[in-house]
PDB file of C-alpha atoms in Angstrom:
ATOM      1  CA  UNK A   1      90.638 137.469  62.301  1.00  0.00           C
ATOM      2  CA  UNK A   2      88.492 135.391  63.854  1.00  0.00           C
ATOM      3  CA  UNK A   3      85.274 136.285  66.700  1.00  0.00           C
ATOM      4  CA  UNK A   4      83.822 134.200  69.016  1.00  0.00           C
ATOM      5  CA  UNK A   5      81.143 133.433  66.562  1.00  0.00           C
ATOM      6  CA  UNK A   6      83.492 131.502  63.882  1.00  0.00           C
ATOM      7  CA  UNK A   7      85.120 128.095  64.264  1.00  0.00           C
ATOM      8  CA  UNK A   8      88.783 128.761  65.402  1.00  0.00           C
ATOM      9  CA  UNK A   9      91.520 126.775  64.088  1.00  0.00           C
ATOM     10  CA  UNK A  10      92.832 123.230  65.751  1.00  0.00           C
ATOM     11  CA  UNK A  11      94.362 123.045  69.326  1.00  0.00           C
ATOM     12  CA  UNK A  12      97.225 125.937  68.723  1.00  0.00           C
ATOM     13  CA  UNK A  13     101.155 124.294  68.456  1.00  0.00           C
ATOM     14  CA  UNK A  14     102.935 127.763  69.460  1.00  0.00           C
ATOM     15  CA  UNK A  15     101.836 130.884  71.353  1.00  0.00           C
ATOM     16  CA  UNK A  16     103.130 133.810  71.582  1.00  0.00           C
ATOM     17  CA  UNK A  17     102.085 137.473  72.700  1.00  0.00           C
ATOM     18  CA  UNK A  18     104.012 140.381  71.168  1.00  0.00           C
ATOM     19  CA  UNK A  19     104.215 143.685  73.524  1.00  0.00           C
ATOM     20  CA  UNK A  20     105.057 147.154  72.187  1.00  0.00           C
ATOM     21  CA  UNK A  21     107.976 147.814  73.232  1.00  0.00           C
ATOM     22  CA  UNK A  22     107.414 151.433  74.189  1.00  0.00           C
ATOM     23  CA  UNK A  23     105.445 150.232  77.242  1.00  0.00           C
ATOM     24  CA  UNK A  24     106.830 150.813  80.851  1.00  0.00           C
ATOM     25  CA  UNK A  25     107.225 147.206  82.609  1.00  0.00           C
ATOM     26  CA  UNK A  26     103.932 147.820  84.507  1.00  0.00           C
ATOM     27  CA  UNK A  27     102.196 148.608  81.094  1.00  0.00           C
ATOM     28  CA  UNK A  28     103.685 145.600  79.486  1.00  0.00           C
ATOM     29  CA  UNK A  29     102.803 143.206  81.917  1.00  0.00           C
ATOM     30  CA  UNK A  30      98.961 144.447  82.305  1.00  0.00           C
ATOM     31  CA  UNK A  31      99.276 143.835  78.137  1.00  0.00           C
ATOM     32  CA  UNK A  32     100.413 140.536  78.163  1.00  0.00           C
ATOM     33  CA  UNK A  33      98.301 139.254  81.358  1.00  0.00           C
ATOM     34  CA  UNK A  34      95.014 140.901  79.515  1.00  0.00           C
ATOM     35  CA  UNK A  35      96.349 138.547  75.950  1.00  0.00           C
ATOM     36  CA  UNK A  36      96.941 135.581  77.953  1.00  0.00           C
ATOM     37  CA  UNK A  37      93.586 135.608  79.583  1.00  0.00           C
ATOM     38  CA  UNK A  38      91.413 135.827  76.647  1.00  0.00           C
ATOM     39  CA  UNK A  39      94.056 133.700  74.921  1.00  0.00           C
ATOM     40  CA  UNK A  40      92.952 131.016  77.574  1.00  0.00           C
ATOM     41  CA  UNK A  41      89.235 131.769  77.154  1.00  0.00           C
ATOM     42  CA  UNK A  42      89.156 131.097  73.000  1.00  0.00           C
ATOM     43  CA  UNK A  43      91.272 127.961  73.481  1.00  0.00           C
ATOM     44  CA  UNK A  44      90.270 126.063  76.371  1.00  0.00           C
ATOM     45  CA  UNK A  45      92.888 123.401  75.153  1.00  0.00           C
ATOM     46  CA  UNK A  46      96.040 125.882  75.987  1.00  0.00           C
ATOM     47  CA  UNK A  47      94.946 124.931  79.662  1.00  0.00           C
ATOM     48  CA  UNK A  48      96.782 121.765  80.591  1.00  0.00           C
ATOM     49  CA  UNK A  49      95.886 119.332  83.271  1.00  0.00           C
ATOM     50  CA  UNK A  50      95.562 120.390  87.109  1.00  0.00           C
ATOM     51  CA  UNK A  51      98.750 120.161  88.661  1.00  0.00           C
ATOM     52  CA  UNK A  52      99.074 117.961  92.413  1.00  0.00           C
ATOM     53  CA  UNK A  53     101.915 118.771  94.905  1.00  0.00           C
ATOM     54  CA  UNK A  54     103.105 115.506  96.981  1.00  0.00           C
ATOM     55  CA  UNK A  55     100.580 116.617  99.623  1.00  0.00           C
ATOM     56  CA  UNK A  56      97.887 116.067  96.743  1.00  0.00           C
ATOM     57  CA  UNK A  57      96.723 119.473  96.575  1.00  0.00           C
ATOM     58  CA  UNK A  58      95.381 120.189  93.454  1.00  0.00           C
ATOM     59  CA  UNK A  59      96.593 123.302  91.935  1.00  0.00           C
ATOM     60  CA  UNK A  60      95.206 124.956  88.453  1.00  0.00           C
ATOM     61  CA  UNK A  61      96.573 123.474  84.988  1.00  0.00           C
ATOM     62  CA  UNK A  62      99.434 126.342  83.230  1.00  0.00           C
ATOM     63  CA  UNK A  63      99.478 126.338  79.485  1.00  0.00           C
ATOM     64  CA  UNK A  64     101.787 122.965  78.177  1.00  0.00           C
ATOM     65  CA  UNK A  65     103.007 124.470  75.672  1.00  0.00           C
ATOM     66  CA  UNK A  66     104.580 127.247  76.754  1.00  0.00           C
ATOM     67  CA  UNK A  67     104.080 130.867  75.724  1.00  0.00           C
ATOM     68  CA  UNK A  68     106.595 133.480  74.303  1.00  0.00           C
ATOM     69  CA  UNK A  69     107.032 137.392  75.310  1.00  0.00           C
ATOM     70  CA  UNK A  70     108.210 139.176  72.585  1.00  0.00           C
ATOM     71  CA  UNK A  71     108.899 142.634  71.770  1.00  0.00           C
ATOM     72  CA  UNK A  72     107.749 144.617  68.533  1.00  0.00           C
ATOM     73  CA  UNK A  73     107.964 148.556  67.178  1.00  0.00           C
ATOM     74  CA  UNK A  74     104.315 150.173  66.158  1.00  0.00           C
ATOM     75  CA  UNK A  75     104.747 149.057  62.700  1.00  0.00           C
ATOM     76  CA  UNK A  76     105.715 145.222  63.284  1.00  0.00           C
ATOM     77  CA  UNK A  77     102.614 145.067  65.517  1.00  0.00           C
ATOM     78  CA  UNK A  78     100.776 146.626  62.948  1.00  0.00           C
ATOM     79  CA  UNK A  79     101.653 143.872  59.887  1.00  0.00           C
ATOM     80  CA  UNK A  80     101.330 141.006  62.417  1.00  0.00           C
ATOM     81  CA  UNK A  81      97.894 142.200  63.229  1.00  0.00           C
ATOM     82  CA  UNK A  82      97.704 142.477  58.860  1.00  0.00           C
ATOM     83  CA  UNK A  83      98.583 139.078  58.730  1.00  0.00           C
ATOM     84  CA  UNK A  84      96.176 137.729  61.384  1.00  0.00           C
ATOM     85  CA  UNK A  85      93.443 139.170  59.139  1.00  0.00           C
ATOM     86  CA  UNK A  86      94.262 137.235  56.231  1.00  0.00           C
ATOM     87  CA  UNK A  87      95.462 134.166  57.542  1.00  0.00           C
ATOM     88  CA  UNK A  88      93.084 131.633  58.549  1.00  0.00           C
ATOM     89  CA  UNK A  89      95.437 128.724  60.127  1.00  0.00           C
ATOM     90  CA  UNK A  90      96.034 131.521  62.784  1.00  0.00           C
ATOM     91  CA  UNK A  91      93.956 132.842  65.614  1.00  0.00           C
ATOM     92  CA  UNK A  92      94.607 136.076  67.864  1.00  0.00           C
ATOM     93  CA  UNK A  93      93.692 138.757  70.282  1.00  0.00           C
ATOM     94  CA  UNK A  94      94.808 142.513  70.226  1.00  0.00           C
ATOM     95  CA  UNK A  95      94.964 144.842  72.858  1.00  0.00           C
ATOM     96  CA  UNK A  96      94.335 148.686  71.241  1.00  0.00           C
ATOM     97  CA  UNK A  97      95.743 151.377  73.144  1.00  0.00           C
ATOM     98  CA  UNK A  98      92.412 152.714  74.743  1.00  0.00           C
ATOM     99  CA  UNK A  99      93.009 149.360  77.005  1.00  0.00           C
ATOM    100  CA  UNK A 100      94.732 151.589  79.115  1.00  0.00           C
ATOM    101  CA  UNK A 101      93.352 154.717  78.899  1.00  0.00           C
ATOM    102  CA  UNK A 102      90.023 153.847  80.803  1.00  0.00           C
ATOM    103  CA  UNK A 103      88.829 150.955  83.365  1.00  0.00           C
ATOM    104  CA  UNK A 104      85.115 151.312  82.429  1.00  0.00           C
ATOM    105  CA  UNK A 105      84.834 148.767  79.912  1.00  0.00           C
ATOM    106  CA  UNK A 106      82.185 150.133  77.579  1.00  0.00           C
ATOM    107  CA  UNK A 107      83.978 153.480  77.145  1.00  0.00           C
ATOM    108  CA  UNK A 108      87.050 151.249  76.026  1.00  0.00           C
ATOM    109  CA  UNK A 109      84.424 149.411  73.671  1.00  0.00           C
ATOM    110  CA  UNK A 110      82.780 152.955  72.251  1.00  0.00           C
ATOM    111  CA  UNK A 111      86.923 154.157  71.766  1.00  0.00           C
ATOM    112  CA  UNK A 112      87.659 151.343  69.763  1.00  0.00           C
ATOM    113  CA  UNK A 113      84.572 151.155  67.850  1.00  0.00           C
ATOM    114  CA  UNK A 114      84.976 154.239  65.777  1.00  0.00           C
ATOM    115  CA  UNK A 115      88.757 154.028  64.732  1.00  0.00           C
ATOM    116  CA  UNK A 116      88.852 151.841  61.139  1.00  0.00           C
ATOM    117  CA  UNK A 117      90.535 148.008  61.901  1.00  0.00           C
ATOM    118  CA  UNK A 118      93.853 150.065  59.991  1.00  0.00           C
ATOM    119  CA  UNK A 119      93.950 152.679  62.313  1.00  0.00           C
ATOM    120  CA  UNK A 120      94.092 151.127  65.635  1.00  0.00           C
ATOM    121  CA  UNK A 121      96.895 151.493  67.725  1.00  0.00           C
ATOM    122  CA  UNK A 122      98.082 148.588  69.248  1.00  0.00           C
ATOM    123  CA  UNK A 123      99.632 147.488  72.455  1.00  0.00           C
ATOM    124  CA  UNK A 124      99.998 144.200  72.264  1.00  0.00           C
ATOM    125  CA  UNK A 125      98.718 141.617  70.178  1.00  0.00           C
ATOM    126  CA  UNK A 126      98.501 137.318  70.852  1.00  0.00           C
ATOM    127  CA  UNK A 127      98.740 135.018  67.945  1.00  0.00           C
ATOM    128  CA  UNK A 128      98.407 131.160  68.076  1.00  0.00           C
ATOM    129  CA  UNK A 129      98.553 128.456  65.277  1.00  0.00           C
ATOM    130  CA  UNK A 130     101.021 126.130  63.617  1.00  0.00           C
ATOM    131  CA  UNK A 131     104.308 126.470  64.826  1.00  0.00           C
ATOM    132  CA  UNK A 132     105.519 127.271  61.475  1.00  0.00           C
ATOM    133  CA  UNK A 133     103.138 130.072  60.913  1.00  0.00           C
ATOM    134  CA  UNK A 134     103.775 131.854  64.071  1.00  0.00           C
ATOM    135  CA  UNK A 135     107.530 131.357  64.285  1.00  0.00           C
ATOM    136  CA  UNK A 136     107.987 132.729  60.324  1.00  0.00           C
ATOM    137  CA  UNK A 137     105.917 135.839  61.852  1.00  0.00           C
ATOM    138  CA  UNK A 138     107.923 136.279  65.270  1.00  0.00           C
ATOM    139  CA  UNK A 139     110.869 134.626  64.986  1.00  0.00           C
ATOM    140  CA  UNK A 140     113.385 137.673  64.512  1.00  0.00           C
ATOM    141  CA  UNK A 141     111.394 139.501  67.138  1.00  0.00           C
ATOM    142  CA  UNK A 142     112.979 139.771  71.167  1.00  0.00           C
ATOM    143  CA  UNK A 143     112.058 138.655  74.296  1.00  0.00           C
ATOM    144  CA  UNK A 144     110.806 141.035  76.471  1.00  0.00           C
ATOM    145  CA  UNK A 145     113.404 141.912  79.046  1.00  0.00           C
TER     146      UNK A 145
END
């Protein structure tokens, strides 16, 4: 997976953020609101052009290319987070479970820093690359309802 500190991959052609679908709808939207901001953040280019109303306000640029909610079990979210390790062409953020277990930050950090990269539970993960990449990944998966 890639960190801030490596190159990431060209302007992503699909996006999508996979929720576990355990989560209560108040869970599930904190977990794909948390994604979608640090999606943002690593790919500046998934922000499109400010929007103007016909009073020429100027209103904050959405994403152009749309993004996906899906849904996935424990174990899907835990082979699409195995893929985004090995898979270079791909990019992506996960949310472990301690997310929501704490607000103060650096106890979340401490949490997740002694549970191995195979052990952590996940509540959502984002994944962006080549359409064909993601979609082969997530394409079976639902929409969150």
């Amino acid at each position: 997976m890639n960190t801030s500190a490596t190159i990431l991959p060209p302007s992503p052609e699909r996006c999508v953020i996979v929720i576990n679908q355990q989560l209560a709808a108040g869970h599930a939207a904190n977990a794909a609101a948390v994604l979608a901001l640090t999606l943002g953040q690593r790919h500046p280019s998934l922000v499109g052009a400010p929007l103007a109303d016909a009073d020429n306000r100027e209103h904050p640029g959405l994403i152009p290319i749309g993004i996906s909610v899906l849904v996935a079990d424990s174990e899907q979210l835990t082979q699409l987070h195995q893929h985004l390790l090995n898979d270079d062409e791909m990019d992506g953020i996960i949310f472990p479970v301690g997310g929501q277990q704490t607000t103060d930050y650096a106890a979340f950090r401490e949490a997740v820093s002694v549970v191995a990269t195979d052990n952590l539970q996940l509540l959502g993960i984002a994944l962006a690359g080549k359409k064909k990449v993601v979609r082969k990944l997530t394409g079976k998966l639902a929409l969150l309802g």
